[in-house]
Amino acid sequence: MTTYTTVGKPIPRVEGTHKVTGNSTYAADVQLPGMLHCKLLRSPYAHAKIVSIDTTKAAAHAGVERIVTADDLPEFEARYMSNRAYNLLAGEEVVFHGQPVAAVLATDATAAEEALELIDAVYEELPAVFDPLDAMRDDAPPARAPVGEIDRSESKGHVTVEVEEEQSDKPSNVVSQTKFSRGDVEAGFAESDVVVERTWRSAMMHQGYIEPHATVASYDPISEELTIWTATQGQFFVRDQISRMLRIPETKIRVIGTELGGGFGGKIFLTQSLAAVLTRITSRPVKLVFSRSDDLVGANPAGQCVVDLKTGMKNDGTVTALQTKVIYNSGAYPGAPVVIGAILIGGYYKFPNLEIEACEVLTNKVSVGAIRAPGAHNVTLAIESQMDMMARELERDPLDVRMQNAVEAGDEMPSKAVYSSIGLKECLKAVQDSEIWRDRNERPATPGKRRGVGIAVGGWLGGLQPAGAHVELNGDGTLNVIVGSNDITGTNTSFAQIVAEELAVPLDMVNVVTGDTKTAPFAGMSAGSKTLFTVGRAVKAAAEDVRSQLLGVAAERLQAKVEELEWKDGVISVGGDAEKSIKFRQLAGITTGFGAQYPPVIGRGAISARQQAPGFTAQVAEVEVDEETGEVTLLRWGIAQDAGFAINPLSVAGQMQGGATQGMGIALWEEMLHDEGGRLINDGLLDYRMPTALDVPNIETYIVEVPSEDGPYGARGVGEPSIIPGAAAVGNAIEDAIGVRVAEAPFTPERILRAMGKI
Amino acid sequence: MRVRIRVRYNAPHMRRFDYFAPTSVEEAVSLLQERGDGARLLAGGTDLLVQMKEAGVHPSAVVSLHAVDELRGISDESDGGLRIGARTLMNDVAAHETVRGAYTALAEGAGVLGSTQTRNMATIGGNIANAAPSADTAPPLAVFDAEAEIAGPGGTRTLPVIELFSGPGSTTLETAEVITAFRLPAVPDHTGSAYQRHTPRKTMDIATVGVSVKLTLADDGSIGDAAICLGAVAPTVIRAGEAERALAGETPSDELFASAGELAQAAASPISDVRGSAEFRRYLIGVMTRRCLGIALERAQA
Ligand SMILES: Cc1cc2nc3c(=O)[nH]c(=O)nc-3n(C[C@H](O)[C@H](O)[C@H](O)COP(=O)(O)OP(=O)(O)OC[C@H]3O[C@@H](n4cnc5c(N)ncnc54)[C@H](O)[C@@H]3O)c2cc1C
């Protein structure tokens, strides 16, 4: 086994102190001379025709410089108009409650707010549809004028799948669908000893990042250059999209991805296009910052999902057949994670027969974006609940049946793609060994309550995208690393570890910076659990390049062959001879100083990524249920996750705990609630409930390391899997406690009491 | 259908206002009188500032009570009761020895409100004057038959706390009146009380249902006097009079408490909202009233 000095060690995040002491600069902190503040007037209706918008009074309000409506906007190519980001302000039709219809630009934010109250907008309400099942009926009103060709450029950043959705050709709210099949499901069910069939629902939820969307854009009409400071997970993606939209060459766009207060898939491309257009219209810098309510009403949350699932198992515990229809509510614009949901629901176990249908349906709700493992928690709730229900029916151990049927390297996914090395079984084993699972039948419940333990697994295939990195040697022997990926999870800390490891220097000699889109080498968006997996490889390659350049210089200087050189403790010598040696620092001097004879050392790393490294997790939840009030208390939680190789175990554990906590939120609290008119009624963090520190138990982490084939040191993506199985694990624990199954998440006390027949 | 609407937009930003920091109740009252309806009192600000930022409340004058020392503190009354200044902080109410011992339900109500940070700002007077049906100290004050001391342009008056409320967010206080204190009558021996609330989250949440109960036992162990007050299930907090009467004179038992729970359910007129359906609220009243009675009984017997 290789032993490492820096990678594999727990290292606190390099930018952590800045963040917790309030010294980071976020997009909303950017102030420019002459800057205008933008506030958006949002539609009070979910579906309506805009009859007129009268801005006369508002335009006369003190401080207001300009009011922009759809009439003032440039026209974009029709083929892009299925993309929410191109629909900057509603023109003829509003298609969700909260859709922006006018933008007020004023010298201060208060004046802009006040002016919003002075705009007169006249609407004609149109029939609206909110539930995906309603929207699928033949007689359902159309949620909106038909979308053209579907532009999926963003969703490809989150996961790489070879399959394309089929678009519907006749006008319908169902805009795309996917089908997979294997074997003969009828025959499979016929030979089953138990068949379970249920409908599972999971709610529309918000990613819950702490920093609402924010962008400052500034256009210089003389150089025709556009600069954008923004909270995004993918600055190059923003640049490419803006370039395509506004037909500006990429050389003229500088996107500066500022420090991020979380993203979880929800911070890709939303406010940047409008801010860019507004600064071009006014030739003044424009700041567009969402309030919490703006963000809950009008960002891009994760969609609601309905899953009809039928599964079968034989007496000996082997799975036989799976038949399912997965329905994602994508809101008013397409973009739901149809294909990935279809793959994952049949992708955890070796079902010999399956028939999977998945579709996305348009409704008059805000359109959805990605979330940590988009689409995965919804389908996992269904399959992981039914695995438990079948095991229970057959009186088999729920962990054993999972182990018995779990997929391994070489197995096919429903899409016929083949798994590379994966660690699903190893994760199950780690949970099996945990104390929470081992003593599950021994711990007594608090008087008046019932205790239960549940498990569930989840997996994520991961995204792929090429990436580059630069490593440069400074005159004092320290190293600058330049990447283009936006750091949301501690990736820059791990990159520093990689460079320190490769060049055998202490960690504090390495400084990693995320450059902007004009200065940094290309990187994909920080999404799809791929940043360390791809950019990390580029960083490693760049460090290796530095190493070989330094060896070249040393060899020439010491008049030796590269093969004769030894690299130890910052000294390069010929076979360990102290007389014939040169220090790292001296090498830096002779490659940068006045009259230096050697060229500066600039390492370059550029990689393509072709082979995914799916990441699996298994989780165990211990709960207590108050049978009289329906309240669920989380007592203990364990999460096993395959990290391939944990370059920074502290970051990996943090990702595991963070995702597990979001999973708990999905299980028990998080739900965007709408009235009959489709208006969000919990548009604040009091009633859109995310768990607090008192609601979350201690989370034990078990890092599993099954090396990936391509990742640096065998690492694989760790960002997403942790969120996936929480709801299923809690549902299974609730059934273990009280013998009742709740089929709709979140499992609120009210839903539990209804399932128990108490109300 | 053609609907013409003038879009009402609640500006989350505060507007300009004049700010005053009087040092006596008298001065506060005269400032309020001078500025009329546009003036608002400010205690801890944990309700008012949120309303000014997010709910379109735009007072023209804010009169802060922070420098009015006489409004702060808890003292024993000569008749054995307790006087709690309106500007006393929730954490001080919750930690006070007499409150915890004799008025346990009030300590529980004050102790669950918001978070530690909230309770270090929030005052008991603000909680009552804000008149939310879910206010956590209202049901406990009501079961102890607390009275509010009120100072106004015409002098001072007292009023049972429960009579202060006239609807969600509205009180029977007149313009320029200030609540100065709450007076809690002495508690007889063999009295026990409790406050419980249901919230979806463990903390940082608002009651879906709140129930407070006070029981005083007679020498033979039967119930001498019972008080039940419900929060968040009607436009104001309400006493469950029928349930109270059904308990008086009876020997405590599980069945008795269960039937008192049912009577309490009948007293409520809950609504369905973002925190729960009317059905769910009504159901919870039964369970929680029964449970609170059990806890109060144990405390009365201790
Ligand atoms: C994060 C958070 C959590 C919260 N959680 C809870 C909770 O769990 N339970 C709960 O009940 N509440 C909760 N609240 C609401 C609030 O904290 C309480 O109602 C608090 O007691 C209000 O007191 P205050 O001193 O801050 O009042 P302020 O905001 O200063 O005033 C509230 C209102 O009362 C008036 N007022 C204040 N003092 C007087 C007086 N002496 N005489 C007449 N009128 C007066 C003011 O003009 C204003 O209209 C929460 C608030 C926040 C911000």
XYZ file of C-alpha atoms and ligand atoms in Angstrom, chain A residues 686, chain B residues 32 39-51 63 65 71 86-90 109 112-115 117-119 121-132 134-138 149 169 171 173 177-182 195 197 199 203-207, ligand 1:
119
model
C -39.976 29.950 9.599
C -47.360 58.239 22.166
C -46.394 55.690 16.756
C -45.337 52.236 17.956
C -43.761 51.078 21.168
C -40.559 49.108 20.887
C -39.540 46.649 23.594
C -37.245 43.835 22.470
C -38.169 44.416 18.848
C -38.330 40.708 17.996
C -41.845 41.139 16.642
C -41.878 44.785 15.659
C -38.629 44.892 13.684
C -39.551 41.783 11.725
C -42.914 43.353 10.903
C -40.848 54.861 21.065
C -38.840 51.332 26.248
C -40.647 48.394 33.620
C -43.600 44.339 31.115
C -40.053 44.830 29.874
C -38.699 41.753 31.658
C -36.797 39.468 29.297
C -38.116 35.998 28.548
C -43.956 29.104 28.098
C -39.613 27.548 24.850
C -40.058 30.818 23.011
C -37.664 31.163 20.064
C -34.038 30.470 20.860
C -30.828 34.645 21.483
C -34.518 35.473 20.969
C -35.258 35.121 24.679
C -34.229 40.205 23.493
C -37.904 39.315 23.711
C -40.022 40.711 26.554
C -43.147 39.391 28.180
C -45.000 42.654 27.543
C -44.146 42.486 23.854
C -45.347 38.897 23.626
C -48.747 39.843 25.081
C -49.139 43.208 23.296
C -48.322 41.591 19.955
C -51.403 39.421 20.570
C -50.505 36.445 18.375
C -49.780 31.427 19.349
C -47.977 33.640 21.922
C -46.346 31.218 24.333
C -46.779 33.220 27.528
C -50.450 34.055 26.953
C -51.334 46.937 34.701
C -52.609 40.795 16.388
C -55.746 44.224 21.536
C -55.412 48.740 24.435
C -51.537 53.023 26.532
C -48.524 51.129 27.825
C -48.595 47.797 29.632
C -46.407 48.339 32.675
C -46.596 44.984 34.452
C -48.438 41.706 34.953
C -47.620 24.449 29.349
C -46.945 23.296 22.629
C -44.256 22.613 16.833
C -36.907 24.888 18.259
C -37.224 28.171 16.367
C -40.844 27.541 15.622
C -44.326 28.824 16.382
C -46.980 26.792 18.190
C -36.572 34.146 15.825
C -37.850 34.412 16.551
C -38.490 33.380 17.220
C -39.669 33.621 17.912
N -40.258 32.567 18.551
C -41.397 32.804 19.264
C -42.027 31.736 19.972
O -41.546 30.602 19.982
N -43.175 31.994 20.656
C -43.717 33.249 20.672
O -44.743 33.433 21.331
N -43.139 34.255 20.002
C -41.999 34.086 19.301
N -41.422 35.109 18.625
C -42.071 36.433 18.638
C -41.516 37.405 19.677
O -40.190 37.079 20.005
C -42.303 37.439 20.964
O -43.656 37.717 20.737
C -41.694 38.464 21.945
O -42.132 38.196 23.235
C -42.028 39.893 21.583
O -41.433 40.742 22.550
P -40.567 42.001 22.144
O -40.155 42.616 23.430
O -39.490 41.644 21.244
O -41.696 42.864 21.436
P -41.570 44.032 20.360
O -41.276 43.461 19.039
O -40.697 45.094 20.852
O -43.063 44.516 20.396
C -44.125 43.706 19.994
C -45.407 44.505 19.966
O -45.810 44.839 21.270
C -45.882 46.233 21.462
N -45.375 46.474 22.814
C -44.180 46.096 23.312
N -44.098 46.389 24.624
C -45.271 46.945 24.977
C -45.802 47.433 26.202
N -45.097 47.405 27.323
N -47.054 47.958 26.194
C -47.795 47.978 25.067
N -47.353 47.526 23.878
C -46.096 46.998 23.836
C -45.058 46.822 20.358
O -45.508 48.109 19.974
C -45.293 45.822 19.253
O -46.490 46.075 18.591
C -40.233 34.907 17.920
C -39.589 35.948 17.245
C -38.402 35.714 16.567
C -37.726 36.851 15.860
